[in-house]
Coordinates of C-alpha atoms in Angstrom, one line a residue:
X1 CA -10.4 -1.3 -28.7
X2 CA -12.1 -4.7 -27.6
X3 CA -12.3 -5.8 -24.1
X4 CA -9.7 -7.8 -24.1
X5 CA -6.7 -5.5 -25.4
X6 CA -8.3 -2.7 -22.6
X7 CA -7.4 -4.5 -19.9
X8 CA -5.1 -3.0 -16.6
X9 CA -3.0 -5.0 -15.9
X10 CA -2.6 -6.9 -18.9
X11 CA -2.6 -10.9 -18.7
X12 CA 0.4 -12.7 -19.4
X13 CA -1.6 -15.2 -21.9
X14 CA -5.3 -13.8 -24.3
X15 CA -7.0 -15.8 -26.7
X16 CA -10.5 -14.4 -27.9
X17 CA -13.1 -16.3 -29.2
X18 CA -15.8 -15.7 -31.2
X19 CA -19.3 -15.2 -29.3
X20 CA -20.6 -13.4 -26.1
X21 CA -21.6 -14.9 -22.7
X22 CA -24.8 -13.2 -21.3
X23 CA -23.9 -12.5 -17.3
X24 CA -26.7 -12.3 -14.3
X25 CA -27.1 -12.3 -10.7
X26 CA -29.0 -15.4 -11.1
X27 CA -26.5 -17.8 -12.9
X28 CA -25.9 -20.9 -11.3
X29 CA -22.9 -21.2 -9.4
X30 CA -20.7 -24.1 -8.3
X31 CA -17.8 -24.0 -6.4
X32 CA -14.9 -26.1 -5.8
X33 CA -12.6 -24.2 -3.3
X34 CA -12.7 -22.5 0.1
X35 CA -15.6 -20.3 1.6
X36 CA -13.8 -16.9 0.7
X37 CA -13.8 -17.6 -3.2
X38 CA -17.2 -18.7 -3.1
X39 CA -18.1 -15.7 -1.2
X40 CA -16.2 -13.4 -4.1
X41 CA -17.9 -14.9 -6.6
X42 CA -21.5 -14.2 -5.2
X43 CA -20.3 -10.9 -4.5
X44 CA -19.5 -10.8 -8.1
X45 CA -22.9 -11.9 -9.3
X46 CA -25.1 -10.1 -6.9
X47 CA -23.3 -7.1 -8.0
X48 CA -24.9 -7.5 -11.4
X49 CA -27.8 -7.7 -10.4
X50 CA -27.6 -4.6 -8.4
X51 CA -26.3 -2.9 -11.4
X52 CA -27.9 -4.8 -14.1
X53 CA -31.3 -5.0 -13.6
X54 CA -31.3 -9.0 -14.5
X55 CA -34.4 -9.2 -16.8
X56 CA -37.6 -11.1 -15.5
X57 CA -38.2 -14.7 -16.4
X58 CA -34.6 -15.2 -17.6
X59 CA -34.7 -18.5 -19.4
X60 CA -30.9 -18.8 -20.2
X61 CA -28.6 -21.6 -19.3
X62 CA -25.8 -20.1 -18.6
X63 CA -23.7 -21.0 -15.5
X64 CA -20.6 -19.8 -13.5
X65 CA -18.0 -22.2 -11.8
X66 CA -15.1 -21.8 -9.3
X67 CA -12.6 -24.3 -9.4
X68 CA -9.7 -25.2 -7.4
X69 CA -6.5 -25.3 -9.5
X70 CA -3.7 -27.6 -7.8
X71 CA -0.9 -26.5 -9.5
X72 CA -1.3 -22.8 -10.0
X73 CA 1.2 -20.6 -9.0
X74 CA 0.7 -17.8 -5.7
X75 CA -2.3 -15.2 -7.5
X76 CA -2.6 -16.9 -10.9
X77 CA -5.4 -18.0 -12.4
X78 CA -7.1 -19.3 -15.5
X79 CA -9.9 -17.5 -16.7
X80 CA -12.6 -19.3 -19.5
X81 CA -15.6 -17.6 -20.9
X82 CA -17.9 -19.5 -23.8
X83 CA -21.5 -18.7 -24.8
X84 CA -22.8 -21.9 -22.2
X85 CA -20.9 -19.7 -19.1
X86 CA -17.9 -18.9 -16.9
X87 CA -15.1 -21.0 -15.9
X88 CA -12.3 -19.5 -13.0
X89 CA -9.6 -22.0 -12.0
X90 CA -7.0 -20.0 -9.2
X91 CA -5.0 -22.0 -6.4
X92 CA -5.9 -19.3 -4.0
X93 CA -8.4 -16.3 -3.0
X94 CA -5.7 -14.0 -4.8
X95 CA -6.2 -15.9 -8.1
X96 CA -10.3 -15.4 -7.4
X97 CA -9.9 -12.5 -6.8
X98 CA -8.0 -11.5 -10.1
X99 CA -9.9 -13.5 -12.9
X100 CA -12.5 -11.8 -11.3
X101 CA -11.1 -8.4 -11.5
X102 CA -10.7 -9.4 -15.5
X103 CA -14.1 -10.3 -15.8
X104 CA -15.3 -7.5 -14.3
X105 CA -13.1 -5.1 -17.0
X106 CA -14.8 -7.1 -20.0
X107 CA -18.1 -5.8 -19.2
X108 CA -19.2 -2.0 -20.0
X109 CA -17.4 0.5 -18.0
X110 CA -20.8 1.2 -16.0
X111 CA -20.0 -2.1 -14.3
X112 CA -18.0 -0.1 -11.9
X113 CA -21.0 1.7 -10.8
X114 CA -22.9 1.1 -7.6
X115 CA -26.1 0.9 -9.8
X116 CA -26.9 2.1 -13.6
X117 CA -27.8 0.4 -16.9
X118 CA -28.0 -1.3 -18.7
X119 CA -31.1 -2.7 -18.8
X120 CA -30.6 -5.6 -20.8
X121 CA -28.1 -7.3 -18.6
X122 CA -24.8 -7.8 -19.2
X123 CA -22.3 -9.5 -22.0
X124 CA -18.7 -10.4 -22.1
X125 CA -16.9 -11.5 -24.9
X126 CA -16.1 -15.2 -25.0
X127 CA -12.0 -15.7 -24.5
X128 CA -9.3 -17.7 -22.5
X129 CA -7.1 -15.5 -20.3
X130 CA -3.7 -17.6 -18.6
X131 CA -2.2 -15.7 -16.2
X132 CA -0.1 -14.8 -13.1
X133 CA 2.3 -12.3 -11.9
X134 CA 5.7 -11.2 -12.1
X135 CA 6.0 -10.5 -8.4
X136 CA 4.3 -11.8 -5.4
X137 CA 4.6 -8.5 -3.2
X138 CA 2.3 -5.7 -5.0
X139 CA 1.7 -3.3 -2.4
X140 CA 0.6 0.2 -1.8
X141 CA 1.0 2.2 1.7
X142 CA -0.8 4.8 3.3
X143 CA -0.1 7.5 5.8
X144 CA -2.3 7.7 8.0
X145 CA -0.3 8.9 10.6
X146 CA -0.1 12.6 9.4
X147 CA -3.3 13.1 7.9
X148 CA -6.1 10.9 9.4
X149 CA -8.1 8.4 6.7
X150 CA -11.7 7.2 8.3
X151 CA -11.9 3.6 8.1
X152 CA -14.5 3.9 5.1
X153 CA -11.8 5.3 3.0
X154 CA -9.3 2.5 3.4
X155 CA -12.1 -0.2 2.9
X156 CA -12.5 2.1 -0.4
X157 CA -8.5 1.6 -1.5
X158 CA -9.0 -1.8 -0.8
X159 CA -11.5 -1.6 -3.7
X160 CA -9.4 -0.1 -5.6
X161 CA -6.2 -2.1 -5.1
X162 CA -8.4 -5.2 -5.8
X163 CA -9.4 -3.2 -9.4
X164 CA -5.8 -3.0 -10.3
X165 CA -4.8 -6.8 -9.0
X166 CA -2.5 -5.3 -6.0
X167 CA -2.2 -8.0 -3.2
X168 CA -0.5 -5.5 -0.1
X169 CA -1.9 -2.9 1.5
X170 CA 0.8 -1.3 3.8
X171 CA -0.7 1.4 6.7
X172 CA 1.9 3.3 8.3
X173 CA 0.0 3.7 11.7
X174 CA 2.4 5.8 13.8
X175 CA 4.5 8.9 13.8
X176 CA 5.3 12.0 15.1
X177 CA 1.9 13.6 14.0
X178 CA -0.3 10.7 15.5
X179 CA -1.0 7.4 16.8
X180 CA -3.8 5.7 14.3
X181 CA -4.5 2.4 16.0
X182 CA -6.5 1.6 19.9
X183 CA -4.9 -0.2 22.5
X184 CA -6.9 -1.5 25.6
X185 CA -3.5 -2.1 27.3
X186 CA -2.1 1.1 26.9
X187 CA -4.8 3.4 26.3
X188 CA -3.6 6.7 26.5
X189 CA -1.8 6.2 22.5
X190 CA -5.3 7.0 21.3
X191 CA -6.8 8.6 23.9
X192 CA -3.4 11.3 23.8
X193 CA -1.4 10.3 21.5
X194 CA -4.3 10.3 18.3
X195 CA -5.1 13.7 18.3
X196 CA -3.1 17.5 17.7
X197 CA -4.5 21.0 18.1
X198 CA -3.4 22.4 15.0
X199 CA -1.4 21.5 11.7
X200 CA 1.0 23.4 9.4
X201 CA 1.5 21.9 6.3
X202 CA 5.4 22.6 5.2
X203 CA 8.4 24.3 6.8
X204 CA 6.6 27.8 6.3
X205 CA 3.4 27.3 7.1
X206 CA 1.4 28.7 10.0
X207 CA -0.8 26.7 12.1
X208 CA -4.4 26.0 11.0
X209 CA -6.1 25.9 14.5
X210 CA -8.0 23.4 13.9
X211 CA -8.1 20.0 15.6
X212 CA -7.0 16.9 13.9
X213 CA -7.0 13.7 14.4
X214 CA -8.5 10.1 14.6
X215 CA -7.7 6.5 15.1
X216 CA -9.1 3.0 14.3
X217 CA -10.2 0.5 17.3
X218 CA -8.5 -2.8 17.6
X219 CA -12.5 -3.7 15.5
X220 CA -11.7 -1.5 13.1
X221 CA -8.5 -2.5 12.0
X222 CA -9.8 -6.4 12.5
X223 CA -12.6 -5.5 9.9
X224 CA -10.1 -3.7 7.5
X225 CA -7.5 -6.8 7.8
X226 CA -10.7 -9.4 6.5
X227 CA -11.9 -7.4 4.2
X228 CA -8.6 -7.1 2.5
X229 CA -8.4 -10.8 2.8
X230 CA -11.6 -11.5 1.3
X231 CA -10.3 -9.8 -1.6
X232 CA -6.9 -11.4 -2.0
X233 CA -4.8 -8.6 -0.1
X234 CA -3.0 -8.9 2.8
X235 CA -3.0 -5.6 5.7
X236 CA 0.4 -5.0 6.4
X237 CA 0.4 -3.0 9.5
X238 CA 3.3 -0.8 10.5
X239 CA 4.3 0.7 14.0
X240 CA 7.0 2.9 13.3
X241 CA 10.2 3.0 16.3
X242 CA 12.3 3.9 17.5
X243 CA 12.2 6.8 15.5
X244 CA 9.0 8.5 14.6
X245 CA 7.6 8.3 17.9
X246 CA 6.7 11.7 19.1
X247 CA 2.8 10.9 19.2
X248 CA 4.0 7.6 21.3
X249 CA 5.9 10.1 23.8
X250 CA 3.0 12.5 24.0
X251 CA 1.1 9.7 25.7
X252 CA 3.6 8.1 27.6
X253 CA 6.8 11.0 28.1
X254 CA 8.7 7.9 30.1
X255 CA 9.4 6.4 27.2
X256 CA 11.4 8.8 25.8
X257 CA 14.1 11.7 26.5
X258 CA 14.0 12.3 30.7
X259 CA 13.4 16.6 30.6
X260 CA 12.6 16.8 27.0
X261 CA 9.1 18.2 25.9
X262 CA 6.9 16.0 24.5
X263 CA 3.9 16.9 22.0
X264 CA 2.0 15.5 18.9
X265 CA 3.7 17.5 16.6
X266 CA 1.7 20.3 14.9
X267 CA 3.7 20.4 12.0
X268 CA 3.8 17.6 9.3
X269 CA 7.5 18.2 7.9
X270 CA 9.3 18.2 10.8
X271 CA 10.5 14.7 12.7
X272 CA 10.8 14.5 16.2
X273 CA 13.0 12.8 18.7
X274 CA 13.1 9.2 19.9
X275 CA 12.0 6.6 22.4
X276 CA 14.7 4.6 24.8
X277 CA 15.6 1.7 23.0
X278 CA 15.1 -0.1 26.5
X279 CA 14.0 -3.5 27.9
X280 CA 10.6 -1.8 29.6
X281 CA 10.2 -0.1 26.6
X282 CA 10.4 -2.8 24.4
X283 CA 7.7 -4.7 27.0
X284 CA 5.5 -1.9 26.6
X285 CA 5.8 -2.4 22.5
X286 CA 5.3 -6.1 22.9
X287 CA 2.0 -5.1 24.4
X288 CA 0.7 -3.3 21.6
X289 CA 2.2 -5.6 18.8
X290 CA 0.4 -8.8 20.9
X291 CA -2.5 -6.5 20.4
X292 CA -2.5 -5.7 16.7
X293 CA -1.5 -9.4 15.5
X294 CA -4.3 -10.5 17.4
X295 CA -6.7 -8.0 15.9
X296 CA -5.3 -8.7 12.4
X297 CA -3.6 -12.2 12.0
X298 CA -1.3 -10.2 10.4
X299 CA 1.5 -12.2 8.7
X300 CA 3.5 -9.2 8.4
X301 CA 4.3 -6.4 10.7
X302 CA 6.7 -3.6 9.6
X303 CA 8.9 -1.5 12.7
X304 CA 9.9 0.7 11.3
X305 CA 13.2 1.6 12.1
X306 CA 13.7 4.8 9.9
X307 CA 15.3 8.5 10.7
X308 CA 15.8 7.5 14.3
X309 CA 17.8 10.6 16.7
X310 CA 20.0 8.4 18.4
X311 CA 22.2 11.5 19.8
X312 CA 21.5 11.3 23.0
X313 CA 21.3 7.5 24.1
X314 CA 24.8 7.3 25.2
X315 CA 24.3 10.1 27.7
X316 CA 21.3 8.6 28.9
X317 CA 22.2 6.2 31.9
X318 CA 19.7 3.3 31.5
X319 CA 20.4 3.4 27.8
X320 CA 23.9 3.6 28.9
X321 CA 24.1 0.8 31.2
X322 CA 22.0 -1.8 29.2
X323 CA 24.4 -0.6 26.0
X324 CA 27.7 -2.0 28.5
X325 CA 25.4 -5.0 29.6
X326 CA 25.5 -6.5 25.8
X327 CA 29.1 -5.2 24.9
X328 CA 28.0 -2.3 22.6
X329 CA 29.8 0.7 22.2
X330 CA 27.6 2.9 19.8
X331 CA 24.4 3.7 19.8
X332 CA 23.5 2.2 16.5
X333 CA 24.3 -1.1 18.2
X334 CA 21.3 -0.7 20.6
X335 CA 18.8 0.4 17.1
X336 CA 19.7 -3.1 15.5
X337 CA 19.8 -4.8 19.2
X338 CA 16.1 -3.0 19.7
X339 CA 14.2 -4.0 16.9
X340 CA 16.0 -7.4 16.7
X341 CA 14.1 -8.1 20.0
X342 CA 10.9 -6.7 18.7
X343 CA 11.8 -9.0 16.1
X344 CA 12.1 -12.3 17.7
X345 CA 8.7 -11.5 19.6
X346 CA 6.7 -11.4 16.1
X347 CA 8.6 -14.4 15.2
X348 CA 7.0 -15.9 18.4
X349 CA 4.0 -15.2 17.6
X350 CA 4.6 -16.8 13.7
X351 CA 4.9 -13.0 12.1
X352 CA 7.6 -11.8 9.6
X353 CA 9.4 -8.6 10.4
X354 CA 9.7 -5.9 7.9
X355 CA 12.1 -2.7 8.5
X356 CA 13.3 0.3 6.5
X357 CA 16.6 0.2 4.9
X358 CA 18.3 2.2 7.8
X359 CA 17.4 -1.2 10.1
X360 CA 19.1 -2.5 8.0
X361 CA 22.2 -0.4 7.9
X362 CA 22.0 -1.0 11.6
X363 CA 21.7 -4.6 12.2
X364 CA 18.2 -4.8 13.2
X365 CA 17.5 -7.5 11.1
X366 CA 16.8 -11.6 11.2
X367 CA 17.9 -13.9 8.8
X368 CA 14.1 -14.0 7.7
X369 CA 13.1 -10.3 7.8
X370 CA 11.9 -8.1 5.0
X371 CA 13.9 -4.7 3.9
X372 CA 11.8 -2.1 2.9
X373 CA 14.2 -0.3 0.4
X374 CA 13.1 3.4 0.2
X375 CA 17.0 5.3 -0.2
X376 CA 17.8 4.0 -4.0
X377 CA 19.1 1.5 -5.2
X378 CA 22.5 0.7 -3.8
X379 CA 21.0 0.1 -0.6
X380 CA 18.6 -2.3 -2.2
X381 CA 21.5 -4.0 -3.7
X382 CA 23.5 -4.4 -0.3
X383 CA 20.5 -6.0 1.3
X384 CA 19.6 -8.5 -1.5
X385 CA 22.7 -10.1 -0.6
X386 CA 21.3 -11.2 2.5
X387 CA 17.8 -10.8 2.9
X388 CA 14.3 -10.6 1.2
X389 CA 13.9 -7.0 -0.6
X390 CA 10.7 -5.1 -1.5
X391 CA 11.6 -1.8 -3.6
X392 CA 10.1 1.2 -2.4
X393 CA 12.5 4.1 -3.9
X394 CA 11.7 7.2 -3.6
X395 CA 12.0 7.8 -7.6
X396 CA 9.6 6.4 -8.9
X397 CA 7.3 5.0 -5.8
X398 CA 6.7 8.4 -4.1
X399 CA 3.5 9.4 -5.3
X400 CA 3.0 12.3 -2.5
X401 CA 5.0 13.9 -5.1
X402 CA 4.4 15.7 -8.3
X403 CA 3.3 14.2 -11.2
X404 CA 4.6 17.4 -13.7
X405 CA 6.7 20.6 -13.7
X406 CA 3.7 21.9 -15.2
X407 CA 3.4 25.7 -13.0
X408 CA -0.8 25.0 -12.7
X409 CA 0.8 21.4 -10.8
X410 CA -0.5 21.8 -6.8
X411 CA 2.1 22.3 -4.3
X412 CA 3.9 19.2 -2.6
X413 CA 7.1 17.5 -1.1
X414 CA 8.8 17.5 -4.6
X415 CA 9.0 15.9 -7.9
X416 CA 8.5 15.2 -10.4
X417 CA 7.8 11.6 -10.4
X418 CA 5.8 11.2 -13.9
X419 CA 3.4 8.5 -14.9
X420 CA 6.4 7.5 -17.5
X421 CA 8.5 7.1 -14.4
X422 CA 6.6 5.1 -13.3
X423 CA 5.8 2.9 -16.1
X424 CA 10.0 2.8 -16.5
X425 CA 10.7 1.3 -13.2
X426 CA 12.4 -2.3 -12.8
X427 CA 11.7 -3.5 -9.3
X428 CA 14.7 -6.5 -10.1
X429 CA 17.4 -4.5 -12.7
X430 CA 18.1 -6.7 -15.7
X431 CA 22.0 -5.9 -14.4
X432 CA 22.1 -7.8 -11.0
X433 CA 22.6 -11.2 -10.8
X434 CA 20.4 -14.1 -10.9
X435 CA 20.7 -14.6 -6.9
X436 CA 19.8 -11.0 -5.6
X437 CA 16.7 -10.5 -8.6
X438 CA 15.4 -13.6 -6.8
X439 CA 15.2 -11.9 -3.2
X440 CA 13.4 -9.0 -4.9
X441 CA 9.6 -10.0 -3.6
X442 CA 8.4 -6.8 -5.6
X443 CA 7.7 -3.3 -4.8
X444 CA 5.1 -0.9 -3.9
X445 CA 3.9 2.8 -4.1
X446 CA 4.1 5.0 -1.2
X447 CA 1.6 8.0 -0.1
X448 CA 3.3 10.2 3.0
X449 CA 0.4 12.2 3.8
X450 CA 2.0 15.7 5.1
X451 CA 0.6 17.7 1.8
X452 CA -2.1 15.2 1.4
X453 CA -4.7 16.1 3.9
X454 CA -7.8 14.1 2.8
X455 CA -9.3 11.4 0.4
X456 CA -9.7 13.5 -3.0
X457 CA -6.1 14.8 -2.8
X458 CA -5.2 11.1 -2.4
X459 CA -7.0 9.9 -5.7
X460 CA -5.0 12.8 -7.5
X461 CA -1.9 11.8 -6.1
X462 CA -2.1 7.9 -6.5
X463 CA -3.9 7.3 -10.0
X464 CA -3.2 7.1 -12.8
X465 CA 0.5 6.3 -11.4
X466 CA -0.8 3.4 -9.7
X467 CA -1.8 1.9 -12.8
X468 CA 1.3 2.0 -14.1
X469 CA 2.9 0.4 -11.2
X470 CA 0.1 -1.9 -11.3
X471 CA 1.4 -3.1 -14.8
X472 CA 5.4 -3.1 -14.2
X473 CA 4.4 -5.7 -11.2
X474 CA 2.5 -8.0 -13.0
X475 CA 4.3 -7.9 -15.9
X476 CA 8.0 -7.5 -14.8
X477 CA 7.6 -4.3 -17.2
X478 CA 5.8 -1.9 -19.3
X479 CA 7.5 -3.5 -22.7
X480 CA 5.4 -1.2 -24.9
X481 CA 4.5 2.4 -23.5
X482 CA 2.6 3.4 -26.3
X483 CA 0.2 0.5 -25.8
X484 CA 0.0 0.7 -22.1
X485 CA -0.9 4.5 -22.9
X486 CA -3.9 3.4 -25.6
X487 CA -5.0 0.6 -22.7
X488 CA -4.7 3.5 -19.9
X489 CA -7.2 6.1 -22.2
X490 CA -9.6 2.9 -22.3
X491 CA -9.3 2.5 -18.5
X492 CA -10.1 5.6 -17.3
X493 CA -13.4 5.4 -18.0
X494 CA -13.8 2.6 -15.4
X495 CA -11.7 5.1 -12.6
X496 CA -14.4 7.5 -13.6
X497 CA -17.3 5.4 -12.9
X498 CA -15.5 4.1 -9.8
X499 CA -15.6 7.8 -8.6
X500 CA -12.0 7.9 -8.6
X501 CA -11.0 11.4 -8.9
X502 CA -7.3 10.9 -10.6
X503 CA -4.9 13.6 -11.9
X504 CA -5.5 13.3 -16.3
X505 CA -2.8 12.7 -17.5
X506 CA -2.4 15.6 -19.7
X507 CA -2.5 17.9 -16.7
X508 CA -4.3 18.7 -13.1
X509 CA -8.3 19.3 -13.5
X510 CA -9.2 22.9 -12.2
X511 CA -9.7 21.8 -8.5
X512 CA -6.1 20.0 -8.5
X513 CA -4.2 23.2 -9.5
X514 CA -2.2 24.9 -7.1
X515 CA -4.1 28.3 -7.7
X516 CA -2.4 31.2 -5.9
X517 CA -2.9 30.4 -1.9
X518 CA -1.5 27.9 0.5
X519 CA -1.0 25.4 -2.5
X520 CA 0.7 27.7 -5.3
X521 CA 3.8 26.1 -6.5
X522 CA 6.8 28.2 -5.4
X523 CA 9.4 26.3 -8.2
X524 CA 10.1 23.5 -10.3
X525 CA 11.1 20.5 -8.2
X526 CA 14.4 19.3 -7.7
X527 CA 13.6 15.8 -8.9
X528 CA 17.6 15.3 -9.4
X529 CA 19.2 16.7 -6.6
X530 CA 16.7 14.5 -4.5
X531 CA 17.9 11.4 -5.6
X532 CA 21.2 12.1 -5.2
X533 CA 21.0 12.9 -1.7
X534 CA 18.7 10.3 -0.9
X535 CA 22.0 8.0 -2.6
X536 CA 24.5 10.1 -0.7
X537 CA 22.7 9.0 2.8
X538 CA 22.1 5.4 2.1
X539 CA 24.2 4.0 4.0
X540 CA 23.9 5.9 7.1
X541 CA 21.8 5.0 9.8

C-alpha cells in the first residue's frame, strides 16, 4: 500500500505523481499567514531533524511554503509536494494543521517517533491532496471528573486528536466524583471539592482506600486551551449543573439541599443530588465561568444540564419563592430558567452555550445555543428543528464501553459498541430533511471515566474506534469498510510508534483482558436493551 492510499482520514481529492521530495529540518521556509501556522510548520521541520538526523553539508534545494488560501473553506487545505519542495495552502491554522497531519503520514511510520532513523533523511512521495471536511465540529471528550488525567496526558490527546485531524477537544471538568479546574474566587472547589478518600468502581464494588484526586490551575487549563489552538483544536470546557454537582456541594454545602449530607462521592456509578437553581447560586457560578473564559478564551462552554434531581426544589422555600417570582409552576421551569441565565452571562462575555439534550427538553436553551445530543436520535431530531446539533449517542460514541462480546473483553459500563459501529454511524441520516442535516455541526466520541481509571485503559478504550470516527467526520461516511479496514492495518503502525496502546482489533492484548479479578466480565452486554431505554427516556428531563 503506497503512502497515499494509507492515509486516516482519507482526503476528499489524491493525485500522485511520479517522484519523491527529500524533507529536512533545514529547508527553507516561507510563510504567508498568521504566526501560529508559521509556528506549525517549524514545528514540523524541526521535528525532522530531531528524528532524522538531517545529513551534514546538505546541498539540496528543496524548500517548504505556507500560504494563505482566501477562499478555502473552515479546516481545508490544499496540499502540493514536487521533487523542488512543499507547498500548503489552508485559510486557517486548522487547514495547517491538517496538510500537515498528511504530510506527516507520507513519511515512514518512524516519523511518529520522538527520535529514530533513518539516517538518510526523509522522503515523501510527490502528489496533490484537495481537501476538507464533512463536518466542522470533530470532537472528542474526556472525563476527567471521575478519574483524574494529569495535565501531560491531555496535552498528549491533543497529539493525538491533531494525528487523526479532530478539531474539539471536550473536558467534562465537574461531577459528583470531583471538581477538575482552580478558582481563586472560590477556592475551596479544589482545595475540597478535587479530592475523595476512596473509590469503588461499579455498583458492587468495595472501596479501594486509596486517595484520589487532582485538578488543573486556572495556568494549566490556559496552557492546555493554546496548545490545542496551536494545533487547530479548540478546548471546549464543560462545568456540569445543576445536576452532577456533588463535588460542588462538598465545598460549598450552601449551595445545595439545607440538612442533606454532602460528600465527593466515593463511588463512580452512582449520581448525586443537586444545587439550588437560585440567583446567589447562579452568582457564585458566574464567578467561576468569568474565571475559566478568561483562562481559556474559550468560544464554547458546555453546562451541562444532564440527570438533574429536581425532587425537592418545590419544597425548598427560596427555590419556592423565586419559582412564584417568574410565574413557574414546576420545577423543570426553574432548570431551563437556570441555565438560560447562565446562558445569557456567556453570551455577555461573546461565548456560545452548549447543553445536554435534557436542557433541552427543559427549555434551558437560547436561540443560538448548542445541543449536545447523547439519548438517541429522536431527541437529536426534535432539537435540529430549532437549534444547532452535535451527535453524541450513546451507540456508537460511547467508547467507555466495550469494543466485543468476546469473554477475554475487560469489564465496563456495557456494550458492545464495535469498531464497525463506529465506522456505520451517520452523524446527519440520509432520511431527514435538508433543513435539520444542516444544523447537524457533527459529532464526537465520548470517554466517561468510572471504569477507566488511568491513561493506558484510555488508549484501549478510544483507538482504534476513534479512527473510525475520525473517518465518518471527514468524510460524511465510511463508503467502503473493506478499504478503510486495509487503510486502518497500514495505520496502526504509526499508533504503535506514537506509543498509543490501542485495543487490536482482532481482540484485547493480554494486559487488556478482564482476567478473573476486579475486571472479569460477569456477562455479555446488553448493547440492545441500552438503547432502547436510553430512547424510552429521551424526552424526559
Amino acid at each position: 500500500m503506497n503512502g497515499f492510499s494509507s492515509l486516516v482520514p482519507s482526503p476528499a481529492t489524491v493525485r500522485p505523481e511520479p517522484g519523491t521530495c527529500r524533507l529536512h529540518a533545514d529547508m527553507p521556509l516561507t510563510v504567508d499567514g498568521p504566526p501560529e501556522a508559521a509556528a506549525l510548520a517549524r514545528r514540523f521541520l524541526a521535528s525532522l531533524g530531531e528524528a532524522g538526523n538531517t545529513p551534514p553539508n546538505t546541498t539540496e534545494t528543496t524548500w517548504f511554503s505556507v500560504r494563505a488560501a482566501v477562499d478555502g473553506p473552515p479546516g481545508g487545505y490544499a496540499l502540493h509536494v514536487t521533487e523542488q519542495g512543499v507547498t500548503v495552502e489552508a485559510g486557517d491554522v486548522e487547514g495547517v494543521s491538517g496538510a500537515l497531519t498528511v504530510l506527516r503520514q507520507l513519511l515512514p511510520d518512524q516519523v511518529w517517533r520522538r527520535a529514530g532513523v533513518p539516517s538518510g533523511g526523509w522522503t515523501v512521495p510527490c502528489g496533490t491532496v484537495s481537501d476538507a471536511p464533512a463536518y466542522g465540529w470533530r470532537g472528542a471528550m474526556l472525563d476527567v471528573a471521575r478519574h483524574f488525567l494529569p495535565r501531560t496526558a491531555v496535552l498528549r490527546y491533543v497529539d493525538l486528536l491533531a494525528a487523526h485531524r479532530y478539531n474539539r477537544l471536550h473536558l467534562h471538568l465537574t461531577d459528583d466524583q470531583g471538581w477538575r479546574v482552580e478558582s481563586r474566587l472560590h477556592p475551596r472547589l479544589h482545595e475540597v471539592g478535587a479530592w475523595r478518600p476512596s473509590t469503588r468502581l461499579g455498583p458492587d464494588g468495595v472501596p479501594d482506600g486509596t486517595p484520589h484526586g487532582g485538578y488543573y490551575s486556572l495556568d494549566d487549563l490556559a496552557e492546555i486551551s493554546a496548545y490545542a489552538r496551536s494545533h487547530g483544536i479548540v478546548l471546549v470546557p464543560e462545568i456540569d449543573v445543576p445536576g452532577h454537582t456533588s463535588a460542588l456541594r462538598a465545598a460549598y454545602p450552601e449551595l445545595g439541599r439545607p440538612g442533606e449530607e454532602q460528600a465527593v462521592l466515593d463511588t463512580v456509578w452512582a449520581g448525586g443530588s443537586s444545587i439550588s437553581p437560585t440567583e446567589p447560586v447562579a452568582a457564585f457560578l458566574r464567578d467561576v465561568l468569568g474565571e475559566i473564559v478568561d483562562a481559556t478564551g474559550a468560544p464554547y462552554v458546555h453546562l451541562g444540564g444532564d440527570e438533574c434531581d429536581m425532587s425537592w426544589w418545590a419544597d425548598d422555600p427560596a427555590i419556592a419563592a423565586e419559582m412564584a417570582a417568574h410565574g413557574y409552576t414546576e420545577p423543570r421551569q426553574m432548570h431551563g430558567h437556570f441555565l438560560r441565565g447562565l446562558g445569557g452571562f456567556l453570551a455577555g462575555r461573546g461565548v456560545r452555550m452548549i447543553v445536554w439534550d435534557e436542557a433541552f427538553v427543559t427549555g434551558g436553551v437560547l436561540p443560538d445555543t448548542i445541543v449536545m445530543a447523547w439519548r438517541g436520535h429522536e431527541v437529536a431530531e426534535r432539537a435540529a428543528r430549532t437549534h444547532d446539533v452535535v451527535r453524541a449517542p450513546l451507540f456508537p460514541t460511547y467508547f467507555n464501553f466495550d469494543q466485543s462480546d468476546l469473554p477475554e473483553e475487560r469489564r465496563s459500563e456495557g456494550g458492545p459498541i464495535t469498531l464497525a459501529d463506529v465506522a456505520a454511524f451517520t452523524p446527519a441520516p440520509p432520511e431527514w430533511p435538508a433543513e435539520l442535516r444542516s444544523r447537524v455541526l457533527g459529532a464526537q466520541w465520548q470517554v466517561w471515566s468510572e471504569w477507566v481509571p488511568h491513561e493506558r485503559h484510555l488508549d484501549y478504550l478510544a483507538f482504534p474506534r476513534a479512527c473510525a470516527l475520525a473517518e465518518v467526520l471527514w468524510r460524511g461516511g465510511v463508503d467502503d469498510p473493506a478499504a478503510f479496514e486495509d487503510r486502518l492495518r497500514a495505520h496502526l503502525p504509526r499508533l504503535d510508534a506514537l506509543g498509543v496502546e490501542y485495543r487490536p482489533p482482532g481482540g484485547p492484548r493480554p494486559w487488556q483482558a478482564g482476567g478473573t479479578g476486579a475486571w472479569r466480565r460477569t456477562g455479555p452486554g446488553r448493547i440492545e436493551e441500552t438503547r432502547k431505554w436510553v430512547e424510552s427516556i429521551s424526552r424526559e428531563p
